[in-house]
Short mmCIF file of C-alpha atoms in Angstrom, two decimals:
data_model
loop_
_atom_site.label_atom_id
_atom_site.label_comp_id
_atom_site.label_asym_id
_atom_site.label_seq_id
_atom_site.Cartn_x
_atom_site.Cartn_y
_atom_site.Cartn_z
CA MET A 574 99.91 215.02 168.12
CA ASP A 575 99.33 212.01 165.84
CA GLU A 576 102.21 211.87 163.36
CA ASP A 577 100.03 210.14 160.77
CA ASN A 578 97.20 212.67 161.11
CA PRO A 579 98.64 216.14 161.70
CA SER A 580 96.32 218.81 162.99
CA ALA A 581 94.78 221.21 160.50
CA SER A 582 94.79 223.95 163.13
CA GLY A 583 97.58 225.67 165.01
CA ALA A 584 99.92 228.60 164.68
CA PHE A 585 102.12 227.06 161.98
CA ASN A 586 99.11 226.57 159.71
CA LYS A 587 98.86 230.33 159.40
CA LEU A 588 102.41 230.61 158.04
CA PRO A 589 103.31 230.18 154.37
CA ILE A 590 105.04 226.90 153.56
CA GLU A 591 108.24 228.76 152.61
CA LEU A 592 108.50 230.16 156.14
CA ASN A 593 107.86 226.76 157.70
CA LYS A 594 110.62 225.34 155.52
CA MET A 595 112.97 228.07 156.72
CA ILE A 596 112.13 227.18 160.32
CA ALA A 597 112.78 223.51 159.58
CA ASP A 598 116.21 224.37 158.22
CA TYR A 599 117.28 225.39 161.74
CA ILE A 600 116.21 222.06 163.28
CA GLU A 601 119.15 219.69 163.65
CA SER A 602 118.12 216.36 165.17
CA ASN A 603 115.96 213.80 163.37
CA GLN A 604 113.75 213.51 166.43
CA ASP A 605 113.04 217.24 166.47
CA ILE A 606 112.33 217.20 162.73
CA ALA A 607 109.79 214.42 163.30
CA HIS A 608 108.15 216.40 166.11
CA PHE A 609 108.00 219.50 163.92
CA ALA A 610 106.44 217.55 161.05
CA ALA A 611 103.81 216.15 163.42
CA ALA A 612 102.84 219.55 164.83
CA CYS A 613 100.24 220.32 162.18
CA ARG A 614 99.38 219.92 158.53
CA ALA A 615 101.47 222.92 157.45
CA THR A 616 104.63 221.69 159.15
CA HIS A 617 104.05 218.18 157.79
CA ASP A 618 103.84 219.56 154.27
CA ALA A 619 106.99 221.61 154.81
CA ILE A 620 108.92 218.44 155.65
CA GLU A 621 107.25 215.74 153.55
CA GLY A 622 105.50 217.71 150.81
CA ASP A 623 106.79 219.03 147.51
CA LEU A 624 108.11 215.57 146.56
CA GLY A 625 110.35 215.52 149.64
CA SER A 626 112.43 218.49 148.50
CA PHE A 627 113.28 219.29 152.15
CA TRP A 628 115.21 216.03 152.45
CA ARG A 629 117.09 216.66 149.22
CA LYS A 630 118.17 220.08 150.45
CA ARG A 631 119.06 218.74 153.91
CA PHE A 632 121.14 215.90 152.43
CA ARG A 633 122.98 218.20 150.01
CA GLU A 634 123.85 220.60 152.84
CA THR A 635 125.10 217.74 155.04
CA TYR A 636 126.83 215.21 152.77
CA ALA A 637 128.42 214.95 149.36
CA MET A 638 125.68 214.03 146.91
CA ALA A 639 126.11 212.51 143.47
CA LEU A 640 122.87 211.11 142.07
CA GLY A 641 121.76 209.72 138.76
CA LYS A 642 119.62 211.73 136.39
CA VAL A 643 115.84 211.55 136.85
CA ASN A 644 113.33 212.17 134.08
CA THR A 645 109.99 212.48 135.88
CA LYS A 646 108.60 214.06 139.03
CA LYS A 647 107.78 210.60 140.31
CA GLU A 648 111.40 209.53 139.98
CA GLN A 649 112.47 212.79 141.64
CA GLY A 650 110.21 212.10 144.60
CA GLN A 651 111.44 208.52 144.92
CA GLN A 652 115.01 209.76 144.89
CA ASN A 653 114.31 212.39 147.53
CA TYR A 654 112.66 209.92 149.89
CA GLN A 655 115.59 207.55 149.40
CA LEU A 656 117.83 210.42 150.51
CA ARG A 657 115.65 210.81 153.59
CA LYS A 658 116.21 207.16 154.46
CA VAL A 659 119.97 207.39 153.97
CA TYR A 660 120.15 210.64 155.95
CA THR A 661 118.24 209.32 158.95
CA VAL A 662 120.14 206.01 159.04
CA ARG A 663 123.51 207.76 158.83
CA SER A 664 122.61 210.19 161.57
CA LYS A 665 121.54 207.39 163.89
CA ILE A 666 124.52 205.11 163.21
CA LEU A 667 127.09 207.90 163.49
CA ARG A 668 125.57 209.00 166.80
CA ARG A 669 125.17 205.56 168.36
CA GLY A 670 128.33 204.17 166.78
CA THR A 671 130.56 206.27 169.02
CA THR A 672 129.87 203.80 171.84
CA VAL A 673 130.73 200.67 169.83
CA SER A 674 133.84 198.85 171.05
CA PHE A 675 135.73 197.72 167.96
CA GLN A 676 137.68 194.49 167.88
CA PHE A 677 137.73 192.44 164.68
CA GLY A 678 134.57 193.72 162.96
CA LEU A 679 132.49 190.60 163.58
CA SER A 680 129.55 192.15 165.42
CA LYS A 681 126.55 193.66 163.66
CA ARG A 682 127.13 197.01 165.36
CA GLU A 683 130.72 197.14 164.11
CA HIS A 684 129.54 196.19 160.63
CA TYR A 685 126.90 198.95 160.52
CA VAL A 686 129.39 201.64 161.52
CA LEU A 687 132.02 200.41 159.07
CA ARG A 688 129.52 200.48 156.21
CA ILE A 689 128.51 204.07 156.98
CA LEU A 690 132.13 205.23 157.28
CA ARG A 691 133.01 203.38 154.08
CA ASP A 692 130.15 205.11 152.23
CA LEU A 693 131.29 208.51 153.51
CA ILE A 694 134.81 207.77 152.25
CA VAL A 695 133.84 206.44 148.83
CA GLU A 696 131.23 209.14 148.15
CA SER A 697 133.43 212.03 149.26
CA PHE A 698 133.93 214.93 146.82
CA LYS A 699 131.09 213.74 144.61
CA GLY A 700 128.40 216.18 143.58
CA GLU A 701 128.48 219.93 143.15
CA THR A 702 129.02 221.14 146.73
CA GLN A 703 132.54 222.50 147.22
CA VAL A 704 133.93 223.49 150.61
CA TYR A 705 137.40 224.36 151.89
CA ASP A 706 139.12 224.04 155.23
CA GLU A 707 140.62 226.92 157.22
CA TYR A 708 143.82 226.68 155.15
CA ASP A 709 141.91 226.95 151.85
CA ARG A 710 142.45 223.30 150.97
CA PRO A 711 139.67 221.28 149.30
CA GLU A 712 137.54 219.54 151.88
CA CYS A 713 134.37 217.46 151.76
CA LEU A 714 131.33 217.55 154.01
CA ASN A 715 131.69 213.79 154.42
CA GLN A 716 135.18 214.26 155.83
CA ARG A 717 133.85 216.60 158.50
CA HIS A 718 131.48 213.88 159.67
CA ILE A 719 134.35 211.39 159.75
CA VAL A 720 136.45 213.73 161.90
CA ARG A 721 133.52 214.35 164.24
CA PHE A 722 133.00 210.61 164.62
CA ILE A 723 136.70 210.04 165.33
CA LEU A 724 136.74 212.67 168.08
CA ASN A 725 133.51 211.42 169.65
CA SER A 726 134.52 207.76 169.54
CA LYS A 727 137.52 206.81 171.66
CA LEU A 728 136.95 203.17 170.75
CA PHE A 729 137.29 203.18 166.95
CA LEU A 730 140.85 204.49 166.61
CA GLY A 731 141.99 203.69 170.11
CA LEU A 732 142.42 199.93 170.23
CA LYS A 733 144.88 198.64 172.79
CA ARG A 734 144.56 194.92 172.16
CA ILE A 735 147.74 192.90 171.95
CA ASP A 736 146.44 189.99 169.89
CA SER A 737 145.97 189.73 166.14
CA PRO A 738 143.00 188.13 164.38
CA SER A 739 143.55 184.38 164.31
CA SER A 740 140.63 182.57 162.71
CA PRO A 741 139.84 183.03 158.98
CA GLU A 742 136.56 184.68 160.00
CA GLU A 743 138.37 187.19 162.23
CA GLN A 744 141.01 187.86 159.60
CA GLY A 745 138.44 188.52 156.89
CA ALA A 746 136.34 190.82 159.04
CA TYR A 747 139.36 192.67 160.43
CA ARG A 748 140.52 193.61 156.93
CA ALA A 749 137.46 195.85 156.72
CA VAL A 750 138.17 197.40 160.13
CA ALA A 751 141.82 198.08 159.28
CA ALA A 752 141.04 199.49 155.81
CA VAL A 753 138.50 201.97 157.16
CA GLN A 754 140.79 202.85 160.07
CA LEU A 755 143.62 203.60 157.64
CA MET A 756 141.43 206.00 155.69
CA CYS A 757 140.16 207.67 158.87
CA ALA A 758 143.70 207.92 160.23
CA HIS A 759 144.52 210.48 157.51
CA PHE A 760 142.99 213.07 159.84
CA LEU A 761 144.86 212.10 163.01
CA PHE A 762 148.03 214.04 162.21
CA ASN A 763 146.16 217.34 162.58
CA LEU A 764 143.95 216.48 165.57
CA ALA A 765 145.64 217.70 168.73
CA ASP A 766 142.71 216.45 170.82
CA PHE A 767 143.33 212.87 169.69
CA ASP A 768 146.44 212.06 171.69
CA HIS A 769 146.35 208.28 172.06
CA ASP A 770 147.73 205.53 169.82
CA ILE A 771 145.55 203.58 167.43
CA LEU A 772 147.20 200.34 168.52
CA SER A 773 149.78 199.36 171.11
CA PHE A 774 153.09 200.96 170.11
CA ASP A 775 155.12 198.00 171.40
CA LEU A 776 153.15 195.65 169.19
CA SER A 777 153.45 197.98 166.19
CA GLN A 778 157.22 198.21 166.68
CA LYS A 779 157.51 194.43 166.67
CA ILE A 780 155.38 193.99 163.56
CA VAL A 781 156.99 196.67 161.37
CA TYR A 782 160.40 195.01 161.76
CA GLU A 783 159.14 191.57 160.74
CA THR A 784 160.76 190.10 157.64
CA THR A 785 159.22 190.13 154.18
CA VAL A 786 158.75 186.37 154.50
CA LYS A 787 156.86 186.44 157.79
CA ALA A 788 154.87 189.62 157.12
CA PRO A 789 154.62 190.29 153.38
CA ILE A 790 152.80 193.48 152.47
CA PHE A 791 150.94 191.76 149.64
CA GLY A 792 149.45 188.30 149.34
CA GLY A 793 146.35 186.44 148.30
CA SER A 794 145.21 186.02 144.72
CA HIS A 795 147.88 187.30 142.29
CA ASN A 796 149.62 189.07 145.21
CA SER A 797 147.01 191.83 144.97
CA GLN A 798 145.60 191.67 148.52
CA ILE A 799 146.97 194.21 150.97
CA ASN A 800 148.18 193.20 154.41
CA PHE A 801 146.03 195.87 156.05
CA GLU A 802 147.08 194.92 159.57
CA TRP A 803 150.77 195.51 158.79
CA ILE A 804 150.07 198.82 157.03
CA LEU A 805 147.96 200.03 159.97
CA HIS A 806 150.74 199.13 162.42
CA CYS A 807 153.19 201.02 160.19
CA LEU A 808 151.01 204.13 160.33
CA ASN A 809 150.54 203.80 164.09
CA PHE A 810 154.31 203.36 164.56
CA PHE A 811 155.18 206.64 162.81
CA ARG A 812 152.26 208.62 164.19
CA SER A 813 153.33 207.67 167.70
CA HIS A 814 156.86 208.89 167.01
CA MET A 815 155.53 212.12 165.51
CA MET A 816 152.85 213.01 168.03
CA SER A 817 153.48 211.14 171.29
CA GLN A 818 155.43 212.82 174.08
CA THR A 819 156.04 209.34 175.47
CA GLN A 820 158.36 208.44 172.60
CA ALA A 821 160.13 211.84 172.83
CA THR A 822 161.47 211.45 169.31
CA MET A 823 159.91 213.50 166.49
CA CYS A 824 157.19 215.21 168.53
CA ASP A 825 158.72 218.68 168.79
CA ALA A 826 159.87 218.72 165.17
CA PHE A 827 156.43 217.64 164.01
CA ARG A 828 154.75 220.32 166.10
CA MET A 829 156.87 222.96 164.36
CA MET A 830 155.54 221.99 160.93
CA THR A 831 152.92 224.09 159.21
CA PRO A 832 149.63 222.38 158.29
CA GLY A 833 150.82 222.20 154.68
CA GLU A 834 153.86 220.19 155.75
CA LYS A 835 151.92 217.59 157.75
CA PRO A 836 150.09 214.53 156.43
CA SER A 837 146.62 215.39 155.22
CA ALA A 838 143.53 213.69 153.84
CA TRP A 839 142.56 213.11 150.22
CA GLN A 840 141.39 216.24 148.40
CA ALA A 841 139.45 214.83 145.43
CA PRO A 842 137.17 211.89 144.56
CA LEU A 843 138.84 208.50 144.94
CA GLN A 844 140.06 207.10 141.63
CA HIS A 845 140.11 203.57 140.28
CA GLY A 846 143.21 201.98 138.84
CA CYS A 847 146.62 203.58 138.50
CA TYR A 848 147.10 207.35 138.62
CA PRO A 849 150.04 209.77 139.07
CA LEU A 850 150.67 211.25 142.51
CA ALA A 851 151.62 214.69 143.76
CA LYS A 852 155.04 216.09 142.93
CA ASN A 853 156.40 216.91 146.38
CA TRP A 854 156.62 214.52 149.33
CA ARG A 855 158.04 214.47 152.82
CA GLY A 856 158.75 211.40 154.90
CA THR A 857 161.11 209.31 156.93
CA TYR A 858 162.16 205.77 157.73
CA ALA A 859 163.26 203.87 160.81
CA TYR A 860 165.81 201.15 161.41
CA LEU A 861 167.45 199.03 164.08
CA ASP A 862 170.99 197.71 164.14
CA ILE A 863 171.34 194.18 162.77
CA HIS A 864 171.79 192.58 166.18
CA GLU A 865 168.69 194.42 167.41
CA LEU A 866 166.70 193.20 164.42
CA GLU A 867 167.68 189.63 165.20
CA LEU A 868 166.79 190.13 168.86
CA ILE A 869 163.36 191.72 168.33
CA ARG A 870 162.43 189.02 165.84
CA GLU A 871 163.65 186.22 168.08
CA ILE A 872 161.94 187.58 171.19
CA SER A 873 158.66 187.98 169.34
CA LYS A 874 158.79 184.31 168.35
CA LYS A 875 159.23 183.09 171.91
CA THR A 876 157.12 185.55 173.89
CA LYS A 877 153.38 185.08 174.16
CA LYS A 878 151.56 187.49 171.85
CA GLY A 879 154.78 189.37 171.18
CA VAL A 880 154.70 191.26 174.50
CA PHE A 881 158.12 191.83 176.06
CA ASN A 882 159.91 194.30 178.28
CA HIS A 883 163.02 194.91 176.19
CA VAL A 884 163.17 198.50 174.90
CA PHE A 885 164.36 199.08 171.33
CA MET A 886 165.38 202.60 170.31
CA ASP A 887 164.41 203.22 166.71
CA LYS A 888 167.18 204.85 164.70
CA ASN A 889 166.98 207.81 162.27
CA ILE A 890 163.98 209.25 164.11
CA GLU A 891 165.50 209.56 167.58
CA ASP A 892 166.92 213.09 167.28
CA ASP A 893 163.64 215.03 167.25
CA LYS A 894 165.09 217.23 164.52
CA PHE A 895 164.21 217.85 160.91
CA ASN A 896 167.33 215.82 160.06
CA SER A 897 165.20 212.69 160.34
CA LEU A 898 162.85 213.95 157.63
CA GLN A 899 163.58 213.93 153.93
CA ASP A 900 161.90 215.78 151.09
CA MET A 901 161.41 213.99 147.80
CA SER A 902 160.36 215.41 144.43
CA MET A 903 158.66 212.90 142.11
CA LYS A 904 158.23 212.90 138.33
CA PHE A 905 155.81 210.56 136.55
CA TYR A 906 156.18 209.37 132.97
CA ALA A 907 153.78 208.54 130.17
CA PRO A 908 153.85 204.95 128.84
CA GLY A 909 157.06 204.29 126.93
CA GLN A 910 158.93 207.14 128.58
CA GLY A 911 161.17 207.28 131.63
CA GLY A 912 164.12 205.37 130.23
CA THR A 913 165.21 201.82 130.93
CA TRP A 914 164.35 199.88 134.06
CA PRO A 915 167.52 198.23 135.41
CA THR A 916 167.43 194.46 135.64
CA ALA A 917 169.02 194.61 139.09
CA PHE A 918 166.13 196.75 140.33
CA GLU A 919 163.53 194.39 138.93
CA ARG A 920 165.25 191.37 140.46
CA HIS A 921 164.63 192.79 143.92
CA LEU A 922 161.33 194.63 143.49
CA HIS A 923 159.31 192.68 140.89
CA SER A 924 157.80 195.99 139.91
CA LYS A 925 156.73 195.08 136.39
CA ARG A 926 154.54 192.17 137.35
CA GLU A 927 151.08 192.73 135.99
CA PRO A 928 148.65 191.39 138.60
CA GLN A 929 145.56 189.85 137.04
CA VAL A 930 143.12 191.72 139.18
CA PRO A 931 140.06 189.60 139.96
CA ARG A 932 136.70 191.28 139.46
CA THR A 933 133.64 190.67 141.58
CA ARG A 934 130.21 190.09 140.10
CA ALA A 935 129.20 193.55 141.23
CA GLN A 936 132.17 195.05 139.38
CA HIS A 937 131.22 193.17 136.22
CA ARG A 938 127.70 194.56 136.47
CA SER A 939 128.83 198.12 137.15
CA GLU A 940 129.32 200.65 134.42
CA HIS A 941 132.74 200.79 132.78
CA THR A 942 135.36 202.94 134.44
CA ASP A 943 138.70 203.77 132.85
CA PRO A 944 141.34 202.04 134.99
CA GLY A 945 144.08 204.23 133.54
CA PRO A 946 147.48 202.83 132.56
CA PRO A 947 148.37 199.37 133.93
CA ALA A 948 151.51 200.80 135.54
CA ILE A 949 153.26 204.17 135.78
CA MET A 950 157.02 204.65 135.92
CA PHE A 951 158.45 207.48 138.00
CA SER A 952 161.73 208.91 139.19
CA ALA A 953 162.50 211.03 142.23
CA GLU A 954 165.33 212.67 144.08
CA GLY A 955 165.91 214.16 147.49
CA GLU A 956 168.24 214.52 150.46
CA ASP A 957 169.17 211.89 153.07
CA GLU A 958 172.61 212.84 154.46
CA GLU A 959 173.57 213.06 150.80
CA HIS A 960 171.64 213.51 147.57
CA PHE A 961 169.74 210.39 146.54
CA TYR A 962 167.80 209.26 143.50
CA THR A 963 164.98 206.80 143.05
CA LYS A 964 163.36 205.01 140.18
CA GLY A 965 160.22 202.95 140.48
CA TRP A 966 156.70 202.01 139.52
CA LEU A 967 153.10 202.45 140.55
CA ASN A 968 150.86 199.43 140.00
CA PRO A 969 147.07 199.37 140.34
CA LEU A 970 145.41 197.25 143.00
CA PRO A 971 141.78 196.10 143.01
CA PRO A 972 139.19 197.84 145.18
CA GLN A 973 139.33 196.08 148.54
CA PRO A 974 138.73 194.54 151.01
CA ALA A 975 135.99 192.33 149.58
CA ASN A 976 133.54 192.94 152.43
CA CYS A 977 134.03 196.73 152.54
CA VAL A 978 135.26 197.79 149.10
CA ILE A 979 137.26 201.01 148.79
CA PRO A 980 138.87 201.92 145.43
CA GLY A 981 142.15 203.68 144.77
CA TRP A 982 144.84 201.54 146.42
CA GLN A 983 148.17 201.35 144.57
CA ARG A 984 151.33 199.33 145.00
CA ILE A 985 154.48 201.45 144.92
CA THR A 986 157.99 200.08 144.48
CA PHE A 987 161.21 201.97 143.96
CA MET A 988 164.94 201.63 144.35
CA LYS A 989 166.77 204.34 146.27
CA TYR A 990 170.32 204.77 145.06
CA PHE A 991 173.30 207.11 145.04
CA LEU A 992 175.69 208.08 142.27
CA ASP A 993 179.33 207.02 142.30
CA GLU A 994 182.20 209.40 142.94
CA GLU A 995 182.17 210.59 139.32
CA ASP A 996 178.39 211.19 139.48
CA VAL A 997 177.92 209.19 136.30
CA GLY A 998 176.91 205.71 137.43
CA ILE A 999 174.85 204.01 140.12
CA GLU A 1000 176.67 202.95 143.27
CA MET A 1001 175.58 199.31 143.17
CA ASP A 1002 176.80 198.53 146.70
CA SER A 1003 174.32 200.98 148.21
CA LEU A 1004 170.88 200.06 146.90
CA TRP A 1005 167.81 200.35 149.11
CA ALA A 1006 164.57 198.75 147.94
CA TYR A 1007 161.17 200.17 148.91
CA GLU A 1008 157.77 198.49 148.63
CA GLY A 1009 154.53 199.86 149.99
CA VAL A 1010 150.93 200.90 149.58
CA VAL A 1011 149.65 204.26 148.40
CA LEU A 1012 146.42 204.94 150.27
CA PRO A 1013 143.34 205.91 148.23
CA GLY A 1014 143.45 209.60 147.42
CA GLY A 1015 147.17 209.41 146.70
CA ARG A 1016 148.47 211.53 149.59
CA MET A 1017 150.18 208.95 151.82
CA MET A 1018 152.36 205.90 151.26
CA LEU A 1019 153.41 203.36 153.88
CA GLY A 1020 155.63 200.33 153.52
CA ARG A 1021 158.92 198.55 154.03
CA TRP A 1022 162.46 199.26 152.89
CA TRP A 1023 165.27 196.71 152.81
CA TYR A 1024 168.93 196.63 151.91
CA ALA A 1025 169.20 195.22 148.40
CA ASN A 1026 172.37 193.15 148.17
CA ASN A 1027 173.45 191.17 145.13
CA ASP A 1028 171.25 188.16 145.84
CA PRO A 1029 167.62 188.77 146.87
CA ARG A 1030 167.35 185.16 148.06
CA SER A 1031 170.06 185.55 150.69
CA ARG A 1032 168.57 188.27 152.91
CA SER A 1033 169.26 186.53 156.21
CA PRO A 1034 169.20 188.32 158.52
CA GLU A 1035 167.09 190.73 156.51
CA ASN A 1036 168.06 194.35 157.05
CA SER A 1037 164.68 196.07 156.75
CA GLY A 1038 162.30 198.49 158.42
CA PRO A 1039 159.27 200.73 157.88
CA PHE A 1040 158.88 203.97 155.95
CA ILE A 1041 156.27 206.68 155.47
CA PHE A 1042 155.89 209.47 152.92
CA TRP A 1043 153.10 211.99 152.58
CA ALA A 1044 152.25 214.64 149.98
CA VAL A 1045 152.82 218.25 150.94
CA ASP A 1046 150.55 221.00 149.71
CA PRO A 1047 151.36 222.90 146.50
CA ASP A 1048 152.37 226.04 148.40
CA MET A 1049 155.33 224.02 149.74
CA ASP A 1050 156.87 223.66 146.26
CA ASP A 1051 159.07 226.74 146.42
CA MET A 1052 160.16 225.95 149.98
CA ILE A 1053 161.27 222.43 149.08
CA GLU A 1054 163.10 223.53 145.94
CA SER A 1055 164.80 226.32 147.89
CA ASP A 1056 165.93 223.85 150.57
CA ASN A 1057 167.35 221.50 147.93
CA ASP A 1058 169.21 224.36 146.24
CA THR A 1059 170.97 225.35 149.47
CA ASP A 1060 172.01 221.83 150.49
#
């Protein structure tokens, strides 16, 4: 049948358009929809008639949809046919993209897939459609497509390369790959069918123990650009310990957690600027002995591409018990509240720096969005062998990376400390500085801790390592408070 000139005869022509539309609702693939529309005039009108209302309904039932207001039927039709274009392109790219082998994001095929995944991330939870997962947590239709893509593509979150991007072109393109992978990796902690590492664990272990000088978490203009490669290696490092039987460390303890205790994806639209986080968090950190730190850093300098046979046993997470995990309850303050910020803390963390966030031309043209407060002070406390306290700051970061912009990143810094024997003052000889990135959506933070001695300039050898914290669901509040009361 000629798609441009559908037949005026045939069985479907005898059916009312409403019934043909109902039939079309059961057709899944774009190819089958096209064949149905070409069957006859009645089926064509069911798909393409009525100002393209079929495509609006199909898009709304498949993806999150937030559209501008239209004033005329002509504008409505134009909007609907634009939705048809977006729907068909997404379907094709998500289907074909599962075969793309990802490296540094330089190829056109990699770029197309990254753009679609980025759009699904940024547009999630927009519009009126509300859905929930099997544990009654807010979920978005876009997230379901991301999960389906992850499971169908063993090449997007399953890179085993041992080299890092070297040229400026590779580094720029890879920032987009790593940023999208970080957002997609939110889902990996609850996917039992996804049992392989994102990156080589040996390489991740080497990178997360690099010094702040060699591998700073922030750089670029005004220290506002995230080192996405380091953050991705940090996530891969902990996920491997939590879910890999090969490491034989935290796997059994992680498996015993309820879904509400495990890391989970964002549950609301991504926000711009600085915003408070959830109250209750769970996480851990890893460390090596000082002589091991010196060895792993020295070997990585001398060995080609950082590949070596020496095995390093990460500490604090080797017991496969809940002892390696710590719960932390956070409290966020309005501007001017929260008390004083100790000078000693600032000397190590530089938390109160106000990065002059550069704005792109597109951001200047876009409508105004409230960035929220320039920084938010918080305090927290929890258990790590003994009761600890923290005090720190959240700072806004610009939407990034430049070639695949995602909003909602935040810099987090805090000092972990203990009280002296009288429980009245800070034990200044036991300060532990933390700096990291809060992923968009505010439910996971990854970064580096280091021992904060009296002189920040004399950290040689630097005693540091990686950390991870994730938000636990609200129904965990009572459990965490009960645990803290009994300790």
